[in-house]
Short mmCIF file of C-alpha atoms (C1' of nucleotides) in Angstrom, two decimals:
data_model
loop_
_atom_site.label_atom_id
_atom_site.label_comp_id
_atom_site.label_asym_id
_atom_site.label_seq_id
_atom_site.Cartn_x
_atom_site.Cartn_y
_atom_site.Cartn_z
CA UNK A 244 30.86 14.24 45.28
CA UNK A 245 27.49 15.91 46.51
CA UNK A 246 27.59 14.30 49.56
CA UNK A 247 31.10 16.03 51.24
CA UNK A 248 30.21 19.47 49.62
CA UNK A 249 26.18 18.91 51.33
CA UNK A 250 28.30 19.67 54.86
CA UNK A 251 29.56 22.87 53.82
CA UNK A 252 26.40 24.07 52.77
CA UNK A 253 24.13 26.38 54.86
CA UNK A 254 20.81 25.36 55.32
CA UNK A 255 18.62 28.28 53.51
CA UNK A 256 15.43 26.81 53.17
CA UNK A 257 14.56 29.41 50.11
CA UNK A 258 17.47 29.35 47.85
CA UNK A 259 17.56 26.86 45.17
CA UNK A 260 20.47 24.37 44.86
CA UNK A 261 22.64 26.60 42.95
CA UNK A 262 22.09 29.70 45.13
CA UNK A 263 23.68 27.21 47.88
CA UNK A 264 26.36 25.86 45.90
CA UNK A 265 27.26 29.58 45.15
CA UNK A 266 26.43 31.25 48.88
CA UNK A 267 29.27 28.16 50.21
CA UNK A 268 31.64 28.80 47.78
CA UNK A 269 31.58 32.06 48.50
CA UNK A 270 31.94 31.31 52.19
CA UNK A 271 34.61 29.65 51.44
CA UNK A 272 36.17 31.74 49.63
CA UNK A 273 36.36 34.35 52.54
CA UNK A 274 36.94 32.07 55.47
CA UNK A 275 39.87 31.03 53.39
CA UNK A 276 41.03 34.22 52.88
CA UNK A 277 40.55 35.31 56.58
CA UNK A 278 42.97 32.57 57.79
CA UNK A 279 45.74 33.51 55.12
CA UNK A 280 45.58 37.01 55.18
CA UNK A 281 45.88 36.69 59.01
CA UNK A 282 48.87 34.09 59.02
CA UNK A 283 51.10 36.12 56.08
CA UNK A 284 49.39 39.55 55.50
CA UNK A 285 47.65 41.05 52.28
CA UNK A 286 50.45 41.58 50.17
CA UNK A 287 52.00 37.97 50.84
CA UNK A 288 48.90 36.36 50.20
CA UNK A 289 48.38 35.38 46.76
CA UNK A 290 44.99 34.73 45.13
CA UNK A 291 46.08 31.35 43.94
CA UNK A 292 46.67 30.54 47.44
CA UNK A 293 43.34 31.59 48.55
CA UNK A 294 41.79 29.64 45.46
CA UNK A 295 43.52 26.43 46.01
CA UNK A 296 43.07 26.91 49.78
CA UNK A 297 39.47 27.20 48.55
CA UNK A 298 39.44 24.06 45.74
CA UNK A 299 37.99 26.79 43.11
CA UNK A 300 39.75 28.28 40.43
CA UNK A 301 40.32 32.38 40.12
CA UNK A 302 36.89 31.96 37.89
CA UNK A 303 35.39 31.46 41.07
CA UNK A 304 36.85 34.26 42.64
CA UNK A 305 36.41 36.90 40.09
CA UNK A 306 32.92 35.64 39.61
CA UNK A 307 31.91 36.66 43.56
CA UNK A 308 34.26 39.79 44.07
CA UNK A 309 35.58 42.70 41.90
CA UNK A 310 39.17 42.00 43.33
CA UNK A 311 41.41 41.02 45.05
CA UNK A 312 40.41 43.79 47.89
CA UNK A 313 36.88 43.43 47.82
CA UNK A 314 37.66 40.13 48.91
CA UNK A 315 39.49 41.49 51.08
CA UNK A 316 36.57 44.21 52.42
CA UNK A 317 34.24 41.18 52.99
CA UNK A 318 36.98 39.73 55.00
CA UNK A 319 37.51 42.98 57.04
CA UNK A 320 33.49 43.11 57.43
CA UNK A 321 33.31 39.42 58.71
CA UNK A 322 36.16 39.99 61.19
CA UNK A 323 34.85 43.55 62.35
CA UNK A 324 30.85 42.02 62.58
CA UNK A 325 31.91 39.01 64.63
CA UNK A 326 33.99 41.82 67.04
CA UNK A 327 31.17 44.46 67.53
CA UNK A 328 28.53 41.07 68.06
CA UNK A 329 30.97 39.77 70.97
CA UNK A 330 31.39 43.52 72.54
CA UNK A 331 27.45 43.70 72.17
CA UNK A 332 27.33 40.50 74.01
CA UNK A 333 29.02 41.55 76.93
CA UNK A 334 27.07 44.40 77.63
CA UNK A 335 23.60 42.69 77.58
CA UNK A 336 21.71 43.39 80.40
CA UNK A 337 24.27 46.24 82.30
CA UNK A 338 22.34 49.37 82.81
CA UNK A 339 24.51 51.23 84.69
CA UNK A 340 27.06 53.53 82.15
CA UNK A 341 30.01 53.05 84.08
CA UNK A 342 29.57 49.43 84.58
CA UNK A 343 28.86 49.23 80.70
CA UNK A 344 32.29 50.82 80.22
CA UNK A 345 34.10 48.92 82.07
CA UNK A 346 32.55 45.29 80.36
CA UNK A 347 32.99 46.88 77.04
CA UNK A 348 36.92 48.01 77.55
CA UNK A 349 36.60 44.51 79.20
CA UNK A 350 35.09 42.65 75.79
CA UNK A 351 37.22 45.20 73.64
CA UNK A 352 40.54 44.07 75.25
CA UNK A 353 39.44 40.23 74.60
CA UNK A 354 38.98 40.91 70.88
CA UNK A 355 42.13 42.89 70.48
CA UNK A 356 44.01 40.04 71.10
CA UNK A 357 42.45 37.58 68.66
CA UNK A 358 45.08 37.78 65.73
CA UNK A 359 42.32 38.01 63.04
CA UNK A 360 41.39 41.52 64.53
CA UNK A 361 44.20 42.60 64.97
CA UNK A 362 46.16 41.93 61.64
CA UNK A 363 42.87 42.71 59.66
CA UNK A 364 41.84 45.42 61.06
CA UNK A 365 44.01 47.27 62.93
CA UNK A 366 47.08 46.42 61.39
CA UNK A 367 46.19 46.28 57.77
CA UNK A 368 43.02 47.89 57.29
CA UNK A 369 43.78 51.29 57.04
CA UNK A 370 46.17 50.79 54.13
CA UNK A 371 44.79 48.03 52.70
CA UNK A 372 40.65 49.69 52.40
CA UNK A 373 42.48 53.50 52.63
CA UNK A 374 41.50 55.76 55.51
CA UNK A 375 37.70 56.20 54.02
CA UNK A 376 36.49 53.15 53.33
CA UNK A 377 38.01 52.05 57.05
CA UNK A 378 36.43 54.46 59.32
CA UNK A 379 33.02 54.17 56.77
CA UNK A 380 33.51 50.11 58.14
CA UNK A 381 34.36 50.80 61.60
CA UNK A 382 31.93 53.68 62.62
CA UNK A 383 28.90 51.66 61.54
CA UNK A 384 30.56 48.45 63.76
CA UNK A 385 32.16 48.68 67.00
CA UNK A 386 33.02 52.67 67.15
CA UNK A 387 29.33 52.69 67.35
CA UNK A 388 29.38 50.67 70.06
CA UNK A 389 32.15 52.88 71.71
CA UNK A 390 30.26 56.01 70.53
CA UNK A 391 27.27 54.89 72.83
CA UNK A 392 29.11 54.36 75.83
CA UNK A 393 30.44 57.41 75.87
CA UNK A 394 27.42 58.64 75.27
CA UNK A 395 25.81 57.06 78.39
CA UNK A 396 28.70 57.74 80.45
CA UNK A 397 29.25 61.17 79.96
CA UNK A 398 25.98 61.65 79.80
CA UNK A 399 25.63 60.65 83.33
CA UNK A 400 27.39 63.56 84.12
CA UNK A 401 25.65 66.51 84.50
CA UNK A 402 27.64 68.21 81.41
CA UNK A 403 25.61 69.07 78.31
CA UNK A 404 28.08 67.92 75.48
CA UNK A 405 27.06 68.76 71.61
CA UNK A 406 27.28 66.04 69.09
CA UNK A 407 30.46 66.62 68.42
CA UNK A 408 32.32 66.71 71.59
CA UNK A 409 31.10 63.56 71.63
CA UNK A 410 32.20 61.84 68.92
CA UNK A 411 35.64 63.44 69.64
CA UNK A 412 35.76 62.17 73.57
CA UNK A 413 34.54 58.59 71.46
CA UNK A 414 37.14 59.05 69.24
CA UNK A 415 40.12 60.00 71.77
CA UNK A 416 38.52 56.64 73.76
CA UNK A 417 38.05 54.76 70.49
CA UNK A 418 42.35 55.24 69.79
CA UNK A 419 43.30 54.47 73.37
CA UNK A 420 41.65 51.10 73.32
CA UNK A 421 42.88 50.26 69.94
CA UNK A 422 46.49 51.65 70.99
CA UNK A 423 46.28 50.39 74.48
CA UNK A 424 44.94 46.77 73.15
CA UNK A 425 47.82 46.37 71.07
CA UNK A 426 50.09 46.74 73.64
CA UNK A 427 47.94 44.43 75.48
CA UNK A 428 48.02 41.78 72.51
CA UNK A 429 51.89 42.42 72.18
CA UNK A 430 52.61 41.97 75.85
CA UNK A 431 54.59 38.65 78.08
CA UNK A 432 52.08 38.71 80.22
CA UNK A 433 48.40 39.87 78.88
CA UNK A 434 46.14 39.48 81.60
CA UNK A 435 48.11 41.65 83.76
CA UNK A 436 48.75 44.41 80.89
CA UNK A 437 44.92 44.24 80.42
CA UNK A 438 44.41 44.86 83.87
CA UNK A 439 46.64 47.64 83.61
CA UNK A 440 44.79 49.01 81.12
CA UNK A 441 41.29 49.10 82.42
CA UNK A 442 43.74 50.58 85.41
CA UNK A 443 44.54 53.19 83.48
CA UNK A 444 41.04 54.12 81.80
CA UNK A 445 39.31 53.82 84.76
CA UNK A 446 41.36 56.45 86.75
CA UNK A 447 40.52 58.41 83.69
CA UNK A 448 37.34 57.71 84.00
CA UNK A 449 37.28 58.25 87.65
CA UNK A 450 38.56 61.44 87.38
CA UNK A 451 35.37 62.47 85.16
CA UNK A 452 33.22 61.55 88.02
CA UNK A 453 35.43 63.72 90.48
CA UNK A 454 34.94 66.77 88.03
CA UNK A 455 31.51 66.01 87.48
CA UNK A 456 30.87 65.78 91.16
CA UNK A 457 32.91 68.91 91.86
CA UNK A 458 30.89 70.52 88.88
CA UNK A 459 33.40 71.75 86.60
CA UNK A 460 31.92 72.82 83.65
CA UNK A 461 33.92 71.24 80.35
CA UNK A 462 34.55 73.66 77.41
CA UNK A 463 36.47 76.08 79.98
CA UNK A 464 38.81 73.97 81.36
CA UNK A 465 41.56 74.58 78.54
CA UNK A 466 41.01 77.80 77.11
CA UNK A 467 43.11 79.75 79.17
CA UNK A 468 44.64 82.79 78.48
CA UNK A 469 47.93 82.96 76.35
CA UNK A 470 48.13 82.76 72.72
CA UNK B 29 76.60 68.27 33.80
CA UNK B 30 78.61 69.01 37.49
CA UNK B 31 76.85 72.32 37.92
CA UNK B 32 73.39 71.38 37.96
CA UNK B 33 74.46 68.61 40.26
CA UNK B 34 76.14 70.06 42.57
CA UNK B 35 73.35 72.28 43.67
CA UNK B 36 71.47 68.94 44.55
CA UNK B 37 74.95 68.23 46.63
CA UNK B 38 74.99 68.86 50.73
CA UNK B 39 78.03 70.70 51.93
CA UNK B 40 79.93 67.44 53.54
CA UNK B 41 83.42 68.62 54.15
CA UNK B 42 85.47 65.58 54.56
CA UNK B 43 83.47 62.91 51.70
CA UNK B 44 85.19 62.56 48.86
CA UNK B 45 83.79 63.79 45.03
CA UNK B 46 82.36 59.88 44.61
CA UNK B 47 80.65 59.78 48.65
CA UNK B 48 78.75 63.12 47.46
CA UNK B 49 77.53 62.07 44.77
CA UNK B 50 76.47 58.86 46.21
CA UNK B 51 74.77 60.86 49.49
CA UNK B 52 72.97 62.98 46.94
CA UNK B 53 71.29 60.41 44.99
CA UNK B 54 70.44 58.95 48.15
CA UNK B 55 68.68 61.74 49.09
CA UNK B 56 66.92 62.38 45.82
CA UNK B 57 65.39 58.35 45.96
CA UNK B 58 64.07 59.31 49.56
CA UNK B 59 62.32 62.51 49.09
CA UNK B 60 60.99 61.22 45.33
CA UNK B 61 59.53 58.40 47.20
CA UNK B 62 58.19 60.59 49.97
CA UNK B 63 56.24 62.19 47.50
CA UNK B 64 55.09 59.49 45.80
CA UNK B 65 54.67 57.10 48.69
CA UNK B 66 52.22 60.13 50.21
CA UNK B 67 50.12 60.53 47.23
CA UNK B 68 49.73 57.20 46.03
CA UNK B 69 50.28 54.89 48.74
CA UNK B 70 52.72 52.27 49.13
CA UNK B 71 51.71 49.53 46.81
CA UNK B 72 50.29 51.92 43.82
CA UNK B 73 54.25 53.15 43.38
CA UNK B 74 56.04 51.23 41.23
CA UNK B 75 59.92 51.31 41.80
CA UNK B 76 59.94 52.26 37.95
CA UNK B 77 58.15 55.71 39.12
CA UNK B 78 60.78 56.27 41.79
CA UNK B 79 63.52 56.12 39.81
CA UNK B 80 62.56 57.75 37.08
CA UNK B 81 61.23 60.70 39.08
CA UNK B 82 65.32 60.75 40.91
CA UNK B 83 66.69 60.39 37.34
CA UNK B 84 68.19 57.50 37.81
CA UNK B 85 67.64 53.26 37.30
CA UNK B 86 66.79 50.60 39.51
CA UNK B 87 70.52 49.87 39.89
CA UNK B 88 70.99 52.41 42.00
CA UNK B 89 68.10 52.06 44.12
CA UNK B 90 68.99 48.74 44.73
CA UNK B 91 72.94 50.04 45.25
CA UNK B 92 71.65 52.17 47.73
CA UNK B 93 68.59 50.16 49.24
CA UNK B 94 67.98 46.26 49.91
CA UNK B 95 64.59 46.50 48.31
CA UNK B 96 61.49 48.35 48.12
CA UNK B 97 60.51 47.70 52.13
CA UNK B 98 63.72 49.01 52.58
CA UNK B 99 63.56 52.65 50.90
CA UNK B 100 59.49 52.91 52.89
CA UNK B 101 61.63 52.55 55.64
CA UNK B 102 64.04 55.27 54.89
CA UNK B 103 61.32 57.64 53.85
CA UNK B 104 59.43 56.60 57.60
CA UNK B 105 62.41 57.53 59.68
CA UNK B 106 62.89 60.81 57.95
CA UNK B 107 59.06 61.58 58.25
CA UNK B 108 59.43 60.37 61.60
CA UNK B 109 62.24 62.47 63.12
CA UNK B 110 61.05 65.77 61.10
CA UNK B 111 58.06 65.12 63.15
CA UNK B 112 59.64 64.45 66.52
CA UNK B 113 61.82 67.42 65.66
CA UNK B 114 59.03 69.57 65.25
CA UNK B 115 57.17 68.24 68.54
CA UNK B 116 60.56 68.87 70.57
CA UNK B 117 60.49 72.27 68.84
CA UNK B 118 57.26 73.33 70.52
CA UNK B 119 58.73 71.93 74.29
CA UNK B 120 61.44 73.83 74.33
CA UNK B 121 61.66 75.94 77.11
CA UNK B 122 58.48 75.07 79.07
CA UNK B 123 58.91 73.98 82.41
CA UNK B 124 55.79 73.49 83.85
CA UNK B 125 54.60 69.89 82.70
CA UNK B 126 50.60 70.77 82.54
CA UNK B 127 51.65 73.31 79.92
CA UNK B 128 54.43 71.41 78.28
CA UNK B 129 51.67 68.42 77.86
CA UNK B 130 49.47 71.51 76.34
CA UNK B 131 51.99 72.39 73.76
CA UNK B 132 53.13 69.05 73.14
CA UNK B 133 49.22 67.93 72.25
CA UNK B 134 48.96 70.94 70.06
CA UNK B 135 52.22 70.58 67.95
CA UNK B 136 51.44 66.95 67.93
CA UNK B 137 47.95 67.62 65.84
CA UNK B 138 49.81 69.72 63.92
CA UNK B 139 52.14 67.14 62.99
CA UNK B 140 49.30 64.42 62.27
CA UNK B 141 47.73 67.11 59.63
CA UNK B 142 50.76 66.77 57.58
CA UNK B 143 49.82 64.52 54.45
CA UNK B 144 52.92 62.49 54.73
CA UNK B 145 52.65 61.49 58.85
CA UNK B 146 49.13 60.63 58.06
CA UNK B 147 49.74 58.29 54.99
CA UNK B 148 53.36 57.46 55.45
CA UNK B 149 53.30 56.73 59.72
CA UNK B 150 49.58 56.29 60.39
CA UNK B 151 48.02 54.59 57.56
CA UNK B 152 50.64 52.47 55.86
CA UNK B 153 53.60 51.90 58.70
CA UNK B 154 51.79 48.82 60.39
CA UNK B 155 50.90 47.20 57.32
CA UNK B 156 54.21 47.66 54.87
CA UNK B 157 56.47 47.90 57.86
CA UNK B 158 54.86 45.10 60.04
CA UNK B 159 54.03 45.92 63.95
CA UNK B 160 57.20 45.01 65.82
CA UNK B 161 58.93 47.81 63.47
CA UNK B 162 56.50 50.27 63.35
CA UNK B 163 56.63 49.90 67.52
CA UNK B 164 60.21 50.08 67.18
CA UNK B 165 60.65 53.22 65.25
CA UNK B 166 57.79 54.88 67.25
CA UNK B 167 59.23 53.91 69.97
CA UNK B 168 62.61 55.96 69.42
CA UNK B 169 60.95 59.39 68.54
CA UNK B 170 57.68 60.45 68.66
CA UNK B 171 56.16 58.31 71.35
CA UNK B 172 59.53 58.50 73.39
CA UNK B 173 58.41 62.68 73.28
CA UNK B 174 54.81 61.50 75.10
CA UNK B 175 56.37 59.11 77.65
CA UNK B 176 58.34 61.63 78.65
CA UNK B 177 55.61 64.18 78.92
CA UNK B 178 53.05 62.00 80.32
CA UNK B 179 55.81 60.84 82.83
CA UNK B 180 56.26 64.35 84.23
CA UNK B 181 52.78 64.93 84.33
CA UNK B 182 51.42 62.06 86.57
CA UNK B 183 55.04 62.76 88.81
CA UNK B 184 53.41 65.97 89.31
CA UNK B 185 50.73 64.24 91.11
CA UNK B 186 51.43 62.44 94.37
CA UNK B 187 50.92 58.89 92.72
CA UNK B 188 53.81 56.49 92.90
CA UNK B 189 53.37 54.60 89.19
CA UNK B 190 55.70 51.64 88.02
CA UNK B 191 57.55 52.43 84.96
CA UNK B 192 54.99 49.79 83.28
CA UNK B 193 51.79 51.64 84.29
CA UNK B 194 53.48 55.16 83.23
CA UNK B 195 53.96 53.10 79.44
CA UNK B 196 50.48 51.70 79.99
CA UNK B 197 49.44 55.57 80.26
CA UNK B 198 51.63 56.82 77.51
CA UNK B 199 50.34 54.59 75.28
CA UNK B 200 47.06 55.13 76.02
CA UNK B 201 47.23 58.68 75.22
CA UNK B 202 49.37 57.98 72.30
CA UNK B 203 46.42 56.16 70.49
CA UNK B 204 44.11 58.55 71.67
CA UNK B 205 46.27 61.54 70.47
CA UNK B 206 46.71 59.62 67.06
CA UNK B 207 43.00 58.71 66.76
CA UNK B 208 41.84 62.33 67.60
CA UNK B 209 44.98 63.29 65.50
CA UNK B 210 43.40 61.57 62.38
CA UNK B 211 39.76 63.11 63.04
CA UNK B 212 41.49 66.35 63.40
CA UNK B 213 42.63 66.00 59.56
CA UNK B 214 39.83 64.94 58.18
CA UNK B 215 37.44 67.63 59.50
CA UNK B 216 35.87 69.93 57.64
CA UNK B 217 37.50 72.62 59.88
CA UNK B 218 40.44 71.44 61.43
CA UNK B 219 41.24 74.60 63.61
CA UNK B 220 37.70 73.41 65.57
CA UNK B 221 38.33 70.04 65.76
CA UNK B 222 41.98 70.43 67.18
CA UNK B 223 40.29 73.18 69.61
CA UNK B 224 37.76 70.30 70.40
CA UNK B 225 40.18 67.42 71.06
CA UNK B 226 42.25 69.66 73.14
CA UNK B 227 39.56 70.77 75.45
CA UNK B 228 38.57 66.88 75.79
CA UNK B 229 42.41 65.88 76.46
CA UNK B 230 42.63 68.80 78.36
CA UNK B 231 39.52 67.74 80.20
CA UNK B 232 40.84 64.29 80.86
CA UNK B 233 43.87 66.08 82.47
CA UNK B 234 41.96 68.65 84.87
CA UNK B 235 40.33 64.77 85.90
CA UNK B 236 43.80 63.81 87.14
CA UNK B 237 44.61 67.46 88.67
CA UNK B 238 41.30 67.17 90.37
CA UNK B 239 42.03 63.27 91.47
CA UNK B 240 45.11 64.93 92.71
CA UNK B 241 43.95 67.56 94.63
CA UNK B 242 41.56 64.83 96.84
CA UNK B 243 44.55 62.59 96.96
CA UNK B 244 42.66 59.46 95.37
CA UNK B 245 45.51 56.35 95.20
CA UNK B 246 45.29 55.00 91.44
CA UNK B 247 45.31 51.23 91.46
CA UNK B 248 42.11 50.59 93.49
CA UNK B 249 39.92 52.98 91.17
CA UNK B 250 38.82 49.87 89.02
CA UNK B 251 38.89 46.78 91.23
CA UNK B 252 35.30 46.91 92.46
CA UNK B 253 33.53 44.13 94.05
CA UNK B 254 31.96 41.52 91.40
CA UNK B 255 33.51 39.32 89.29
"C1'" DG C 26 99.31 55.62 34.98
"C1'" DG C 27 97.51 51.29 35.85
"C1'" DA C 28 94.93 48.29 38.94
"C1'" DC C 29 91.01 48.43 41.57
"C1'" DT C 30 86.60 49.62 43.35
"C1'" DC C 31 82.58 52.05 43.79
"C1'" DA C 32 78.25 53.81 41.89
"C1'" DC C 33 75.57 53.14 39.03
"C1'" DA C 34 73.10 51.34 34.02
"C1'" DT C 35 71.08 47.51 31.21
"C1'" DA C 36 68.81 43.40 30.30
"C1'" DC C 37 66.47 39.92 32.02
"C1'" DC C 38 63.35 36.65 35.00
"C1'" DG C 39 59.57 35.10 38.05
"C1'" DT C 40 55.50 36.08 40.23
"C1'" DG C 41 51.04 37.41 40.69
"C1'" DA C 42 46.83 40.33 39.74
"C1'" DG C 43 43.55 40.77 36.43
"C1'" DT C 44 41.00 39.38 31.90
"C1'" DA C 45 38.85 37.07 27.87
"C1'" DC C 46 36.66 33.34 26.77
"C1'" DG C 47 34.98 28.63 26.98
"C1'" DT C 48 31.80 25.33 29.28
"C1'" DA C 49 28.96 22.46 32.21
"C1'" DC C 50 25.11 22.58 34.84
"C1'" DC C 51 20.70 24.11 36.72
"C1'" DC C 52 16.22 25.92 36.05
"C1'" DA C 53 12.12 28.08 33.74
"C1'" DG C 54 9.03 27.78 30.26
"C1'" DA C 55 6.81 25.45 26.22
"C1'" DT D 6 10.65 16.15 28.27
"C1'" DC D 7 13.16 19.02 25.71
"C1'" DT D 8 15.41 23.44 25.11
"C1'" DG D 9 17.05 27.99 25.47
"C1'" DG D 10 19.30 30.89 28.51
"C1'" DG D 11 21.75 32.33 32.29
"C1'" DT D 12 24.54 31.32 36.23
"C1'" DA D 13 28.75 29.55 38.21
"C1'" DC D 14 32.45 28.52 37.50
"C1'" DG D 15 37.32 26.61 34.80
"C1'" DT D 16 41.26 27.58 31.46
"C1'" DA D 17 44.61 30.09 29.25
"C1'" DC D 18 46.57 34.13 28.71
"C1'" DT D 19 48.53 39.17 29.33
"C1'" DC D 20 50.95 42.56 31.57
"C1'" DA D 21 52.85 45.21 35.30
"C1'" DC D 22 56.20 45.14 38.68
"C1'" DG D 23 59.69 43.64 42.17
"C1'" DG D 24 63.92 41.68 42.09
"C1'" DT D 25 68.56 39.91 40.08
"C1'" DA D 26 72.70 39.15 37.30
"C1'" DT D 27 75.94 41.30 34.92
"C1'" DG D 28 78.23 44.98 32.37
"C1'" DT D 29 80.70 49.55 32.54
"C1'" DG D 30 82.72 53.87 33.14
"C1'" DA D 31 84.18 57.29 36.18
"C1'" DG D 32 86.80 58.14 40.52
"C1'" DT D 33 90.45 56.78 43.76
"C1'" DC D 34 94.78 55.12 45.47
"C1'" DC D 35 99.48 53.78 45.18
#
DNA sequence: GGACTCACATACCGTGAGTACGTACCCAGA
DNA sequence: TCTGGGTACGTACTCACGGTATGTGAGTCC
């Protein structure tokens, strides 16, 4: 029945009618998988189900992935690509930092509730992919994102910050989000707990520009003199 | 072979012969499983492994536990309220709630450099335990310690918060503390990197000290003008 | 001291991930 | 146009592992 499968297909004007037939199997292979790993989870998600879900046959499968989680690593790519493109989207066109922050918690707080993200990612990334492989994904997807806000913003200040007092103010930022989203995603009432949120961050926030335009200077502020 | 055993045996004055030895193999097919849930992850031990490294058979594991879930969540409280223990430790006897925050942030990276908080709490509790229990148990220990502590440190300020915007706070430092936590214990020189993410926490905190001092009101910080 | 129960041990089953191998189909070259 | 080869699967199987059903012997109680 060419002319049902034809529909699936992406049109890639270079690849020869195999390559197709293969590059939408594929596809479907992992869009399948996205939709039952987010419903029941990794573990209760069985390949057969994906491969019926699918109309292939574990052939297919093992043909186009190593496993059962590298399937589930293109899955976790798709789902963290399509998050870092709509947080990029949001913050086309801002130039001010601080405004950039805020639409980015904004975006962020928007994809933490879709239940792909958060089941996939958040929930069972780290122990699916192991710690490595999971901050490897995220820090070349939306952590990078994060990391250059941060960047801007405290940047604006008049603080010189090394490298890596940034990456650990991203990182600190990076885990209240996540943390803060869920309880966002979790919540009776979301709009208000997101609200909250971007409450919350942006008295931190605010307090940043209050030190910066008191000119406090940063690595002093803790080291104070016991122990 | 009652002498061996009865080392293994805690001192329990009123159980019976039979209750001790039942406690005691209890206790051996939690901390077996500690071990071997913290080296190898969740799903890469076999229940086979367990018992056999508590000397005993599945029978008793399954006398003693519903299932395999069910002994991951054993060995998560335990890991859980040795680590709340250990932050409570570090509070006692500080009054002052800028410094008990201070002492509380240190113990607390402490804690998250221990291999089985990082693989048995961080990385595997969402995904084996599911979110609404992981929130749960969290909920009773370690992050009831940072509520706590993050609700005497913004009463110190003249703000008046809802008990939902002091959570909305506590959580947010609760990812953050977990995130920087996890950076922390993966450096190449974790005495630096805790010194780093305390300066930046602690940096975040002169913010609200300095917000403080000019008497800024918290819930109009964010609601600017567009949108 | 005998019935009874608790704390296991043993033997087994079902499921599901992974593998070895077979095969149909497309495509390049002669 | 035929053909060899390689790609993209399908089929049938193995094996590890979580879970269960049932047996059993050592305590406990009256």
């Amino acid at each position: 029945m060419p002319k049902s499968v034809s529909r699936l297909m992406p049109v890639v004007p270079g690849a020869s009618r195999r390559q197709q037939y293969s590059a939408s199997t594929k596809r479907a292979l992992v869009e399948v998988a996205e939709g039952l790993f987010t419903e029941h989870g990794y573990a209760n998600t069985s390949l057969d189900a994906i491969v019926a879900g699918a109309r292939v046959t574990k052939g297919a499968l093992y043909h186009h992935f190593s496993g059962k989680q590298a399937l589930f690593e293109a899955v976790f790519e798709r789902v963290e690509t399509d998050a870092s493109k709509t947080i990029n989207k949001a913050l086309r066109g801002r130039r001010d930092p601080w405004e950039k922050a805020r639409a980015g918690l904004r975006a962020f707080l928007g994809v933490v509730q879709e239940p792909q993200y958060r089941r996939i990612v958040i929930q069972e990334g780290p122990a699916v992919l192991g710690y490595e492989r999971f901050r490897e994904q995220e820090e070349r997807s939306t952590f990078a994102t994060v990391l250059d806000i941060v960047r801007s913003v405290l940047g604006a200040g008049s603080w010189e910050l090394d490298e890596a007092m940034l990456q650990t103010f991203a990182r600190i930022f990076f885990g209240a989000m996540s943390s803060a989203g869920e309880s966002v995603a979790t919540s009776d009432d979301p709009e208000e707990a997101a609200d909250r949120v971007e409450a919350a961050i942006g008295f931190i926030i605010a307090g940043f520009r209050s030190l910066a335009e008191s000119g406090v200077e940063l690595p002093d502020t803790l080291v104070t003199d016991d122990e």
